[in-house]
PDB file of N, CA and C in Angstrom:
ATOM      1  N   MET A   1     -11.357   5.675  -4.866  1.00 63.00           N
ATOM      2  CA  MET A   1     -10.625   4.831  -3.939  1.00 63.00           C
ATOM      3  C   MET A   1     -11.242   3.449  -3.970  1.00 63.00           C
ATOM      4  N   GLY A   2     -10.389   2.471  -4.071  1.00 81.00           N
ATOM      5  CA  GLY A   2     -10.922   1.131  -4.088  1.00 81.00           C
ATOM      6  C   GLY A   2      -9.847   0.102  -3.844  1.00 81.00           C
ATOM      7  N   ILE A   3     -10.285  -1.149  -3.865  1.00 85.00           N
ATOM      8  CA  ILE A   3      -9.381  -2.268  -3.686  1.00 85.00           C
ATOM      9  C   ILE A   3      -9.200  -2.973  -5.019  1.00 85.00           C
ATOM     10  N   GLN A   4      -7.968  -3.334  -5.305  1.00 89.00           N
ATOM     11  CA  GLN A   4      -7.675  -4.177  -6.453  1.00 89.00           C
ATOM     12  C   GLN A   4      -7.074  -5.463  -5.900  1.00 89.00           C
ATOM     13  N   SER A   5      -7.750  -6.565  -6.130  1.00 87.00           N
ATOM     14  CA  SER A   5      -7.216  -7.851  -5.701  1.00 87.00           C
ATOM     15  C   SER A   5      -6.198  -8.327  -6.725  1.00 87.00           C
ATOM     16  N   VAL A   6      -5.014  -8.659  -6.246  1.00 88.00           N
ATOM     17  CA  VAL A   6      -3.952  -9.187  -7.097  1.00 88.00           C
ATOM     18  C   VAL A   6      -3.470 -10.460  -6.412  1.00 88.00           C
ATOM     19  N   ARG A   7      -3.859 -11.577  -7.007  1.00 84.00           N
ATOM     20  CA  ARG A   7      -3.551 -12.887  -6.440  1.00 84.00           C
ATOM     21  C   ARG A   7      -3.946 -12.950  -4.974  1.00 84.00           C
ATOM     22  N   ASP A   8      -2.989 -12.980  -4.070  1.00 83.00           N
ATOM     23  CA  ASP A   8      -3.264 -13.207  -2.657  1.00 83.00           C
ATOM     24  C   ASP A   8      -3.245 -11.947  -1.795  1.00 83.00           C
ATOM     25  N   VAL A   9      -3.206 -10.781  -2.406  1.00 89.00           N
ATOM     26  CA  VAL A   9      -3.227  -9.534  -1.638  1.00 89.00           C
ATOM     27  C   VAL A   9      -4.292  -8.596  -2.200  1.00 89.00           C
ATOM     28  N   ASP A  10      -4.619  -7.594  -1.404  1.00 90.00           N
ATOM     29  CA  ASP A  10      -5.501  -6.519  -1.848  1.00 90.00           C
ATOM     30  C   ASP A  10      -4.704  -5.226  -1.807  1.00 90.00           C
ATOM     31  N   LEU A  11      -4.789  -4.468  -2.889  1.00 92.00           N
ATOM     32  CA  LEU A  11      -4.074  -3.203  -2.997  1.00 92.00           C
ATOM     33  C   LEU A  11      -5.064  -2.057  -2.896  1.00 92.00           C
ATOM     34  N   ILE A  12      -4.754  -1.070  -2.081  1.00 91.00           N
ATOM     35  CA  ILE A  12      -5.545   0.166  -2.090  1.00 91.00           C
ATOM     36  C   ILE A  12      -5.063   0.955  -3.292  1.00 91.00           C
ATOM     37  N   ARG A  13      -5.995   1.337  -4.152  1.00 86.00           N
ATOM     38  CA  ARG A  13      -5.642   2.049  -5.377  1.00 86.00           C
ATOM     39  C   ARG A  13      -6.341   3.401  -5.438  1.00 86.00           C
ATOM     40  N   HIS A  14      -5.631   4.378  -5.896  1.00 82.00           N
ATOM     41  CA  HIS A  14      -6.156   5.707  -6.175  1.00 82.00           C
ATOM     42  C   HIS A  14      -6.955   6.260  -4.998  1.00 82.00           C
ATOM     43  N   ALA A  15      -6.288   6.388  -3.879  1.00 80.00           N
ATOM     44  CA  ALA A  15      -6.920   6.849  -2.647  1.00 80.00           C
ATOM     45  C   ALA A  15      -6.668   8.345  -2.452  1.00 80.00           C
ATOM     46  N   TYR A  16      -7.669   9.126  -2.775  1.00 83.00           N
ATOM     47  CA  TYR A  16      -7.531  10.576  -2.651  1.00 83.00           C
ATOM     48  C   TYR A  16      -8.808  11.165  -2.073  1.00 83.00           C
ATOM     49  N   VAL A  17      -8.639  12.192  -1.247  1.00 88.00           N
ATOM     50  CA  VAL A  17      -9.759  13.006  -0.773  1.00 88.00           C
ATOM     51  C   VAL A  17      -9.428  14.434  -1.181  1.00 88.00           C
ATOM     52  N   LEU A  18     -10.360  15.101  -1.804  1.00 90.00           N
ATOM     53  CA  LEU A  18     -10.122  16.481  -2.225  1.00 90.00           C
ATOM     54  C   LEU A  18      -9.695  17.329  -1.031  1.00 90.00           C
ATOM     55  N   PRO A  19      -8.740  18.225  -1.245  1.00 89.00           N
ATOM     56  CA  PRO A  19      -8.221  19.029  -0.133  1.00 89.00           C
ATOM     57  C   PRO A  19      -9.301  19.731   0.685  1.00 89.00           C
ATOM     58  N   VAL A  20     -10.329  20.215   0.056  1.00 95.00           N
ATOM     59  CA  VAL A  20     -11.386  20.916   0.787  1.00 95.00           C
ATOM     60  C   VAL A  20     -12.098  20.011   1.790  1.00 95.00           C
ATOM     61  N   TYR A  21     -12.047  18.690   1.560  1.00 93.00           N
ATOM     62  CA  TYR A  21     -12.724  17.741   2.442  1.00 93.00           C
ATOM     63  C   TYR A  21     -11.767  17.001   3.376  1.00 93.00           C
ATOM     64  N   GLN A  22     -10.475  17.296   3.284  1.00 89.00           N
ATOM     65  CA  GLN A  22      -9.511  16.621   4.149  1.00 89.00           C
ATOM     66  C   GLN A  22      -9.666  17.099   5.587  1.00 89.00           C
ATOM     67  N   GLY A  23      -9.356  16.205   6.520  1.00 91.00           N
ATOM     68  CA  GLY A  23      -9.459  16.544   7.940  1.00 91.00           C
ATOM     69  C   GLY A  23     -10.843  16.359   8.513  1.00 91.00           C
ATOM     70  N   MET A  24     -11.761  15.807   7.716  1.00 94.00           N
ATOM     71  CA  MET A  24     -13.149  15.610   8.164  1.00 94.00           C
ATOM     72  C   MET A  24     -13.451  14.148   8.486  1.00 94.00           C
ATOM     73  N   GLY A  25     -12.442  13.290   8.404  1.00 92.00           N
ATOM     74  CA  GLY A  25     -12.644  11.878   8.701  1.00 92.00           C
ATOM     75  C   GLY A  25     -13.065  11.030   7.514  1.00 92.00           C
ATOM     76  N   ILE A  26     -13.141  11.635   6.338  1.00 91.00           N
ATOM     77  CA  ILE A  26     -13.577  10.900   5.152  1.00 91.00           C
ATOM     78  C   ILE A  26     -12.541   9.844   4.762  1.00 91.00           C
ATOM     79  N   GLY A  27     -11.285  10.226   4.723  1.00 89.00           N
ATOM     80  CA  GLY A  27     -10.229   9.283   4.369  1.00 89.00           C
ATOM     81  C   GLY A  27     -10.156   8.131   5.356  1.00 89.00           C
ATOM     82  N   ALA A  28     -10.295   8.442   6.640  1.00 89.00           N
ATOM     83  CA  ALA A  28     -10.275   7.396   7.665  1.00 89.00           C
ATOM     84  C   ALA A  28     -11.443   6.437   7.479  1.00 89.00           C
ATOM     85  N   ALA A  29     -12.621   6.976   7.215  1.00 91.00           N
ATOM     86  CA  ALA A  29     -13.800   6.127   7.012  1.00 91.00           C
ATOM     87  C   ALA A  29     -13.632   5.243   5.784  1.00 91.00           C
ATOM     88  N   LEU A  30     -13.113   5.813   4.710  1.00 89.00           N
ATOM     89  CA  LEU A  30     -12.890   5.026   3.492  1.00 89.00           C
ATOM     90  C   LEU A  30     -11.847   3.937   3.727  1.00 89.00           C
ATOM     91  N   THR A  31     -10.779   4.292   4.410  1.00 88.00           N
ATOM     92  CA  THR A  31      -9.731   3.315   4.694  1.00 88.00           C
ATOM     93  C   THR A  31     -10.265   2.185   5.566  1.00 88.00           C
ATOM     94  N   ASN A  32     -11.053   2.517   6.563  1.00 88.00           N
ATOM     95  CA  ASN A  32     -11.650   1.488   7.417  1.00 88.00           C
ATOM     96  C   ASN A  32     -12.592   0.580   6.627  1.00 88.00           C
ATOM     97  N   ALA A  33     -13.356   1.162   5.714  1.00 88.00           N
ATOM     98  CA  ALA A  33     -14.262   0.358   4.881  1.00 88.00           C
ATOM     99  C   ALA A  33     -13.477  -0.578   3.976  1.00 88.00           C
ATOM    100  N   LEU A  34     -12.384  -0.093   3.408  1.00 86.00           N
ATOM    101  CA  LEU A  34     -11.552  -0.944   2.557  1.00 86.00           C
ATOM    102  C   LEU A  34     -10.884  -2.044   3.367  1.00 86.00           C
ATOM    103  N   ARG A  35     -10.448  -1.703   4.557  1.00 85.00           N
ATOM    104  CA  ARG A  35      -9.821  -2.702   5.429  1.00 85.00           C
ATOM    105  C   ARG A  35     -10.823  -3.813   5.761  1.00 85.00           C
ATOM    106  N   ALA A  36     -12.070  -3.443   5.973  1.00 86.00           N
ATOM    107  CA  ALA A  36     -13.111  -4.433   6.290  1.00 86.00           C
ATOM    108  C   ALA A  36     -13.401  -5.346   5.099  1.00 86.00           C
ATOM    109  N   ARG A  37     -13.218  -4.855   3.887  1.00 85.00           N
ATOM    110  CA  ARG A  37     -13.486  -5.643   2.676  1.00 85.00           C
ATOM    111  C   ARG A  37     -12.307  -6.507   2.244  1.00 85.00           C
ATOM    112  N   ALA A  38     -11.125  -6.180   2.735  1.00 84.00           N
ATOM    113  CA  ALA A  38      -9.926  -6.891   2.299  1.00 84.00           C
ATOM    114  C   ALA A  38      -9.954  -8.332   2.791  1.00 84.00           C
ATOM    115  N   ALA A  39      -9.652  -9.235   1.888  1.00 81.00           N
ATOM    116  CA  ALA A  39      -9.656 -10.656   2.234  1.00 81.00           C
ATOM    117  C   ALA A  39      -8.292 -11.113   2.754  1.00 81.00           C
ATOM    118  N   GLY A  40      -7.224 -10.487   2.286  1.00 80.00           N
ATOM    119  CA  GLY A  40      -5.881 -10.917   2.665  1.00 80.00           C
ATOM    120  C   GLY A  40      -5.059  -9.745   3.137  1.00 80.00           C
ATOM    121  N   HIS A  41      -3.773  -9.820   2.871  1.00 86.00           N
ATOM    122  CA  HIS A  41      -2.885  -8.718   3.222  1.00 86.00           C
ATOM    123  C   HIS A  41      -3.311  -7.478   2.439  1.00 86.00           C
ATOM    124  N   LEU A  42      -3.314  -6.345   3.104  1.00 91.00           N
ATOM    125  CA  LEU A  42      -3.698  -5.085   2.480  1.00 91.00           C
ATOM    126  C   LEU A  42      -2.453  -4.224   2.346  1.00 91.00           C
ATOM    127  N   LEU A  43      -2.114  -3.874   1.103  1.00 94.00           N
ATOM    128  CA  LEU A  43      -0.929  -3.086   0.802  1.00 94.00           C
ATOM    129  C   LEU A  43      -1.312  -1.811   0.075  1.00 94.00           C
ATOM    130  N   VAL A  44      -0.475  -0.801   0.230  1.00 94.00           N
ATOM    131  CA  VAL A  44      -0.628   0.428  -0.544  1.00 94.00           C
ATOM    132  C   VAL A  44       0.770   0.895  -0.934  1.00 94.00           C
ATOM    133  N   GLY A  45       0.901   1.339  -2.157  1.00 93.00           N
ATOM    134  CA  GLY A  45       2.157   1.890  -2.640  1.00 93.00           C
ATOM    135  C   GLY A  45       1.976   3.373  -2.901  1.00 93.00           C
ATOM    136  N   THR A  46       2.990   4.159  -2.594  1.00 93.00           N
ATOM    137  CA  THR A  46       2.928   5.589  -2.859  1.00 93.00           C
ATOM    138  C   THR A  46       4.345   6.111  -3.065  1.00 93.00           C
ATOM    139  N   TRP A  47       4.435   7.325  -3.541  1.00 93.00           N
ATOM    140  CA  TRP A  47       5.732   7.967  -3.729  1.00 93.00           C
ATOM    141  C   TRP A  47       6.370   8.214  -2.375  1.00 93.00           C
ATOM    142  N   ALA A  48       7.657   7.986  -2.252  1.00 95.00           N
ATOM    143  CA  ALA A  48       8.375   8.231  -1.008  1.00 95.00           C
ATOM    144  C   ALA A  48       8.309   9.704  -0.613  1.00 95.00           C
ATOM    145  N   ALA A  49       8.203  10.589  -1.600  1.00 96.00           N
ATOM    146  CA  ALA A  49       8.131  12.027  -1.324  1.00 96.00           C
ATOM    147  C   ALA A  49       6.749  12.458  -0.828  1.00 96.00           C
ATOM    148  N   ALA A  50       5.757  11.601  -0.928  1.00 93.00           N
ATOM    149  CA  ALA A  50       4.393  11.947  -0.495  1.00 93.00           C
ATOM    150  C   ALA A  50       4.254  11.713   1.010  1.00 93.00           C
ATOM    151  N   THR A  51       5.001  12.521   1.766  1.00 95.00           N
ATOM    152  CA  THR A  51       5.049  12.334   3.218  1.00 95.00           C
ATOM    153  C   THR A  51       3.672  12.479   3.868  1.00 95.00           C
ATOM    154  N   TRP A  52       2.801  13.306   3.310  1.00 91.00           N
ATOM    155  CA  TRP A  52       1.455  13.464   3.844  1.00 91.00           C
ATOM    156  C   TRP A  52       0.662  12.168   3.702  1.00 91.00           C
ATOM    157  N   ALA A  53       0.810  11.479   2.575  1.00 92.00           N
ATOM    158  CA  ALA A  53       0.108  10.209   2.365  1.00 92.00           C
ATOM    159  C   ALA A  53       0.677   9.127   3.279  1.00 92.00           C
ATOM    160  N   ILE A  54       1.993   9.072   3.377  1.00 95.00           N
ATOM    161  CA  ILE A  54       2.634   8.092   4.248  1.00 95.00           C
ATOM    162  C   ILE A  54       2.184   8.318   5.692  1.00 95.00           C
ATOM    163  N   GLY A  55       2.189   9.560   6.117  1.00 94.00           N
ATOM    164  CA  GLY A  55       1.749   9.898   7.477  1.00 94.00           C
ATOM    165  C   GLY A  55       0.306   9.493   7.729  1.00 94.00           C
ATOM    166  N   PHE A  56      -0.559   9.731   6.743  1.00 93.00           N
ATOM    167  CA  PHE A  56      -1.967   9.341   6.877  1.00 93.00           C
ATOM    168  C   PHE A  56      -2.079   7.843   7.120  1.00 93.00           C
ATOM    169  N   TYR A  57      -1.433   7.060   6.263  1.00 92.00           N
ATOM    170  CA  TYR A  57      -1.530   5.611   6.415  1.00 92.00           C
ATOM    171  C   TYR A  57      -0.913   5.138   7.731  1.00 92.00           C
ATOM    172  N   GLN A  58       0.177   5.748   8.139  1.00 95.00           N
ATOM    173  CA  GLN A  58       0.786   5.356   9.409  1.00 95.00           C
ATOM    174  C   GLN A  58      -0.138   5.665  10.581  1.00 95.00           C
ATOM    175  N   ARG A  59      -0.825   6.790  10.537  1.00 92.00           N
ATOM    176  CA  ARG A  59      -1.776   7.126  11.600  1.00 92.00           C
ATOM    177  C   ARG A  59      -2.938   6.142  11.650  1.00 92.00           C
ATOM    178  N   HIS A  60      -3.170   5.441  10.550  1.00 91.00           N
ATOM    179  CA  HIS A  60      -4.279   4.493  10.466  1.00 91.00           C
ATOM    180  C   HIS A  60      -3.807   3.041  10.476  1.00 91.00           C
ATOM    181  N   GLY A  61      -2.659   2.803  11.099  1.00 91.00           N
ATOM    182  CA  GLY A  61      -2.216   1.448  11.371  1.00 91.00           C
ATOM    183  C   GLY A  61      -1.366   0.768  10.321  1.00 91.00           C
ATOM    184  N   PHE A  62      -1.003   1.464   9.269  1.00 93.00           N
ATOM    185  CA  PHE A  62      -0.132   0.882   8.247  1.00 93.00           C
ATOM    186  C   PHE A  62       1.317   1.125   8.646  1.00 93.00           C
ATOM    187  N   ARG A  63       2.180   0.232   8.218  1.00 93.00           N
ATOM    188  CA  ARG A  63       3.606   0.351   8.490  1.00 93.00           C
ATOM    189  C   ARG A  63       4.378   0.221   7.186  1.00 93.00           C
ATOM    190  N   ILE A  64       5.443   1.003   7.066  1.00 93.00           N
ATOM    191  CA  ILE A  64       6.297   0.913   5.885  1.00 93.00           C
ATOM    192  C   ILE A  64       7.038  -0.416   5.933  1.00 93.00           C
ATOM    193  N   VAL A  65       6.988  -1.145   4.826  1.00 90.00           N
ATOM    194  CA  VAL A  65       7.735  -2.402   4.775  1.00 90.00           C
ATOM    195  C   VAL A  65       9.212  -2.063   4.564  1.00 90.00           C
ATOM    196  N   PRO A  66      10.090  -2.873   5.112  1.00 88.00           N
ATOM    197  CA  PRO A  66      11.522  -2.609   4.943  1.00 88.00           C
ATOM    198  C   PRO A  66      11.925  -2.581   3.475  1.00 88.00           C
ATOM    199  N   GLY A  67      12.938  -1.789   3.194  1.00 84.00           N
ATOM    200  CA  GLY A  67      13.423  -1.657   1.821  1.00 84.00           C
ATOM    201  C   GLY A  67      13.804  -2.974   1.188  1.00 84.00           C
ATOM    202  N   SER A  68      14.273  -3.919   2.004  1.00 79.00           N
ATOM    203  CA  SER A  68      14.666  -5.223   1.470  1.00 79.00           C
ATOM    204  C   SER A  68      13.477  -5.979   0.881  1.00 79.00           C
ATOM    205  N   MET A  69      12.256  -5.653   1.328  1.00 86.00           N
ATOM    206  CA  MET A  69      11.048  -6.314   0.814  1.00 86.00           C
ATOM    207  C   MET A  69      10.318  -5.458  -0.216  1.00 86.00           C
ATOM    208  N   LYS A  70      10.509  -4.152  -0.147  1.00 90.00           N
ATOM    209  CA  LYS A  70       9.769  -3.216  -0.993  1.00 90.00           C
ATOM    210  C   LYS A  70       9.897  -3.534  -2.476  1.00 90.00           C
ATOM    211  N   THR A  71      11.117  -3.690  -2.939  1.00 90.00           N
ATOM    212  CA  THR A  71      11.349  -3.909  -4.363  1.00 90.00           C
ATOM    213  C   THR A  71      10.647  -5.168  -4.843  1.00 90.00           C
ATOM    214  N   SER A  72      10.780  -6.243  -4.097  1.00 88.00           N
ATOM    215  CA  SER A  72      10.140  -7.502  -4.487  1.00 88.00           C
ATOM    216  C   SER A  72       8.626  -7.377  -4.513  1.00 88.00           C
ATOM    217  N   LEU A  73       8.059  -6.698  -3.509  1.00 90.00           N
ATOM    218  CA  LEU A  73       6.604  -6.522  -3.477  1.00 90.00           C
ATOM    219  C   LEU A  73       6.128  -5.651  -4.637  1.00 90.00           C
ATOM    220  N   LEU A  74       6.841  -4.563  -4.912  1.00 91.00           N
ATOM    221  CA  LEU A  74       6.439  -3.703  -6.030  1.00 91.00           C
ATOM    222  C   LEU A  74       6.487  -4.460  -7.350  1.00 91.00           C
ATOM    223  N   ARG A  75       7.524  -5.230  -7.547  1.00 89.00           N
ATOM    224  CA  ARG A  75       7.631  -6.009  -8.786  1.00 89.00           C
ATOM    225  C   ARG A  75       6.541  -7.078  -8.878  1.00 89.00           C
ATOM    226  N   ALA A  76       6.190  -7.658  -7.747  1.00 88.00           N
ATOM    227  CA  ALA A  76       5.221  -8.752  -7.743  1.00 88.00           C
ATOM    228  C   ALA A  76       3.787  -8.273  -7.940  1.00 88.00           C
ATOM    229  N   TYR A  77       3.444  -7.102  -7.414  1.00 90.00           N
ATOM    230  CA  TYR A  77       2.025  -6.721  -7.364  1.00 90.00           C
ATOM    231  C   TYR A  77       1.651  -5.468  -8.146  1.00 90.00           C
ATOM    232  N   TRP A  78       2.620  -4.698  -8.605  1.00 89.00           N
ATOM    233  CA  TRP A  78       2.317  -3.489  -9.362  1.00 89.00           C
ATOM    234  C   TRP A  78       3.083  -3.497 -10.676  1.00 89.00           C
ATOM    235  N   PRO A  79       2.471  -3.044 -11.765  1.00 88.00           N
ATOM    236  CA  PRO A  79       3.207  -2.913 -13.029  1.00 88.00           C
ATOM    237  C   PRO A  79       3.917  -1.553 -13.066  1.00 88.00           C
ATOM    238  N   VAL A  80       5.074  -1.463 -12.419  1.00 87.00           N
ATOM    239  CA  VAL A  80       5.772  -0.181 -12.305  1.00 87.00           C
ATOM    240  C   VAL A  80       7.164  -0.264 -12.901  1.00 87.00           C
ATOM    241  N   SER A  81       7.658   0.891 -13.266  1.00 90.00           N
ATOM    242  CA  SER A  81       8.997   0.989 -13.851  1.00 90.00           C
ATOM    243  C   SER A  81      10.063   0.944 -12.761  1.00 90.00           C
ATOM    244  N   ALA A  82      11.307   0.757 -13.180  1.00 90.00           N
ATOM    245  CA  ALA A  82      12.431   0.756 -12.236  1.00 90.00           C
ATOM    246  C   ALA A  82      12.508   2.089 -11.498  1.00 90.00           C
ATOM    247  N   ARG A  83      12.237   3.174 -12.201  1.00 91.00           N
ATOM    248  CA  ARG A  83      12.263   4.503 -11.563  1.00 91.00           C
ATOM    249  C   ARG A  83      11.186   4.617 -10.497  1.00 91.00           C
ATOM    250  N   GLN A  84       9.998   4.102 -10.765  1.00 90.00           N
ATOM    251  CA  GLN A  84       8.929   4.136  -9.769  1.00 90.00           C
ATOM    252  C   GLN A  84       9.298   3.292  -8.553  1.00 90.00           C
ATOM    253  N   ILE A  85       9.920   2.161  -8.776  1.00 89.00           N
ATOM    254  CA  ILE A  85      10.354   1.312  -7.659  1.00 89.00           C
ATOM    255  C   ILE A  85      11.351   2.070  -6.798  1.00 89.00           C
ATOM    256  N   GLU A  86      12.255   2.751  -7.448  1.00 92.00           N
ATOM    257  CA  GLU A  86      13.288   3.508  -6.746  1.00 92.00           C
ATOM    258  C   GLU A  86      12.706   4.618  -5.877  1.00 92.00           C
ATOM    259  N   THR A  87      11.608   5.222  -6.327  1.00 94.00           N
ATOM    260  CA  THR A  87      11.067   6.405  -5.649  1.00 94.00           C
ATOM    261  C   THR A  87       9.768   6.134  -4.890  1.00 94.00           C
ATOM    262  N   SER A  88       9.468   4.865  -4.643  1.00 94.00           N
ATOM    263  CA  SER A  88       8.219   4.508  -3.968  1.00 94.00           C
ATOM    264  C   SER A  88       8.466   3.813  -2.639  1.00 94.00           C
ATOM    265  N   VAL A  89       7.398   3.761  -1.850  1.00 95.00           N
ATOM    266  CA  VAL A  89       7.378   2.962  -0.630  1.00 95.00           C
ATOM    267  C   VAL A  89       6.140   2.083  -0.680  1.00 95.00           C
ATOM    268  N   VAL A  90       6.161   1.007   0.086  1.00 95.00           N
ATOM    269  CA  VAL A  90       5.001   0.140   0.249  1.00 95.00           C
ATOM    270  C   VAL A  90       4.674   0.122   1.725  1.00 95.00           C
ATOM    271  N   LEU A  91       3.387   0.272   2.017  1.00 94.00           N
ATOM    272  CA  LEU A  91       2.920   0.176   3.391  1.00 94.00           C
ATOM    273  C   LEU A  91       1.966  -1.001   3.494  1.00 94.00           C
ATOM    274  N   ALA A  92       2.006  -1.682   4.628  1.00 92.00           N
ATOM    275  CA  ALA A  92       1.143  -2.839   4.866  1.00 92.00           C
ATOM    276  C   ALA A  92       0.240  -2.545   6.055  1.00 92.00           C
ATOM    277  N   ALA A  93      -1.001  -3.037   5.988  1.00 89.00           N
ATOM    278  CA  ALA A  93      -1.957  -2.816   7.070  1.00 89.00           C
ATOM    279  C   ALA A  93      -1.519  -3.521   8.342  1.00 89.00           C
ATOM    280  N   ALA A  94      -0.783  -4.573   8.219  1.00 73.00           N
ATOM    281  CA  ALA A  94      -0.200  -5.254   9.369  1.00 73.00           C
ATOM    282  C   ALA A  94       1.276  -5.428   9.065  1.00 73.00           C
ATOM    283  N   ARG A  95       2.083  -5.411  10.073  1.00 61.00           N
ATOM    284  CA  ARG A  95       3.516  -5.541   9.862  1.00 61.00           C
ATOM    285  C   ARG A  95       3.824  -6.890   9.227  1.00 61.00           C
ATOM    286  N   LEU A  96       4.509  -6.855   8.104  1.00 65.00           N
ATOM    287  CA  LEU A  96       4.929  -8.080   7.430  1.00 65.00           C
ATOM    288  C   LEU A  96       6.319  -8.457   7.914  1.00 65.00           C
ATOM    289  N   ASN A  97       6.455  -9.688   8.351  1.00 67.00           N
ATOM    290  CA  ASN A  97       7.797 -10.143   8.680  1.00 67.00           C
ATOM    291  C   ASN A  97       8.404 -10.765   7.429  1.00 67.00           C
ATOM    292  N   GLU A  98       9.664 -11.128   7.510  1.00 70.00           N
ATOM    293  CA  GLU A  98      10.367 -11.674   6.337  1.00 70.00           C
ATOM    294  C   GLU A  98       9.679 -12.925   5.807  1.00 70.00           C
ATOM    295  N   ALA A  99       9.201 -13.795   6.702  1.00 74.00           N
ATOM    296  CA  ALA A  99       8.554 -15.042   6.270  1.00 74.00           C
ATOM    297  C   ALA A  99       7.260 -14.750   5.523  1.00 74.00           C
ATOM    298  N   GLN A 100       6.448 -13.809   6.029  1.00 73.00           N
ATOM    299  CA  GLN A 100       5.194 -13.468   5.355  1.00 73.00           C
ATOM    300  C   GLN A 100       5.461 -12.824   4.003  1.00 73.00           C
ATOM    301  N   ALA A 101       6.432 -11.932   3.945  1.00 71.00           N
ATOM    302  CA  ALA A 101       6.775 -11.298   2.674  1.00 71.00           C
ATOM    303  C   ALA A 101       7.269 -12.325   1.681  1.00 71.00           C
ATOM    304  N   SER A 102       8.046 -13.277   2.152  1.00 73.00           N
ATOM    305  CA  SER A 102       8.538 -14.355   1.278  1.00 73.00           C
ATOM    306  C   SER A 102       7.375 -15.174   0.731  1.00 73.00           C
ATOM    307  N   GLU A 103       6.395 -15.458   1.584  1.00 75.00           N
ATOM    308  CA  GLU A 103       5.201 -16.189   1.133  1.00 75.00           C
ATOM    309  C   GLU A 103       4.444 -15.401   0.071  1.00 75.00           C
ATOM    310  N   LEU A 104       4.291 -14.100   0.279  1.00 72.00           N
ATOM    311  CA  LEU A 104       3.596 -13.256  -0.702  1.00 72.00           C
ATOM    312  C   LEU A 104       4.323 -13.291  -2.036  1.00 72.00           C
ATOM    313  N   MET A 105       5.628 -13.174  -2.002  1.00 68.00           N
ATOM    314  CA  MET A 105       6.397 -13.147  -3.240  1.00 68.00           C
ATOM    315  C   MET A 105       6.352 -14.489  -3.963  1.00 68.00           C
ATOM    316  N   LYS A 106       6.385 -15.589  -3.219  1.00 71.00           N
ATOM    317  CA  LYS A 106       6.272 -16.908  -3.832  1.00 71.00           C
ATOM    318  C   LYS A 106       4.912 -17.077  -4.491  1.00 71.00           C
ATOM    319  N   ALA A 107       3.862 -16.637  -3.811  1.00 67.00           N
ATOM    320  CA  ALA A 107       2.511 -16.740  -4.356  1.00 67.00           C
ATOM    321  C   ALA A 107       2.364 -15.886  -5.605  1.00 67.00           C
ATOM    322  N   ALA A 108       3.008 -14.728  -5.616  1.00 62.00           N
ATOM    323  CA  ALA A 108       2.920 -13.829  -6.773  1.00 62.00           C
ATOM    324  C   ALA A 108       3.580 -14.436  -7.997  1.00 62.00           C
ATOM    325  N   GLN A 109       4.596 -15.239  -7.783  1.00 63.00           N
ATOM    326  CA  GLN A 109       5.315 -15.842  -8.903  1.00 63.00           C
ATOM    327  C   GLN A 109       4.676 -17.118  -9.387  1.00 63.00           C
ATOM    328  N   ALA A 110       3.729 -17.643  -8.628  1.00 60.00           N
ATOM    329  CA  ALA A 110       3.066 -18.919  -9.018  1.00 60.00           C
ATOM    330  C   ALA A 110       2.077 -18.726 -10.130  1.00 60.00           C
TER     331      ALA A 110
END
């Protein structure tokens, strides 16, 4: 589990806790440590079908970005295929409004 800085955002990448250790607060501690290290907006992308992962992030203060912003953010910050974009969600550590998302996308294209 770690942070990947991409231009003006930080992405949580490869965040997994082995099932035998889940429910012990390890994921929460790691997420809090990553949040403390993040310099800018903190985003995480995951499969829409990974409801357990989405639920975890939501319990820890992340919010799903609206679909109207998801595609643009995925294209701007992750090297993913059209199929992955279709089947993924993006969560933000703080709620992104349209203006903030627009700023992120403009910065990504610069």
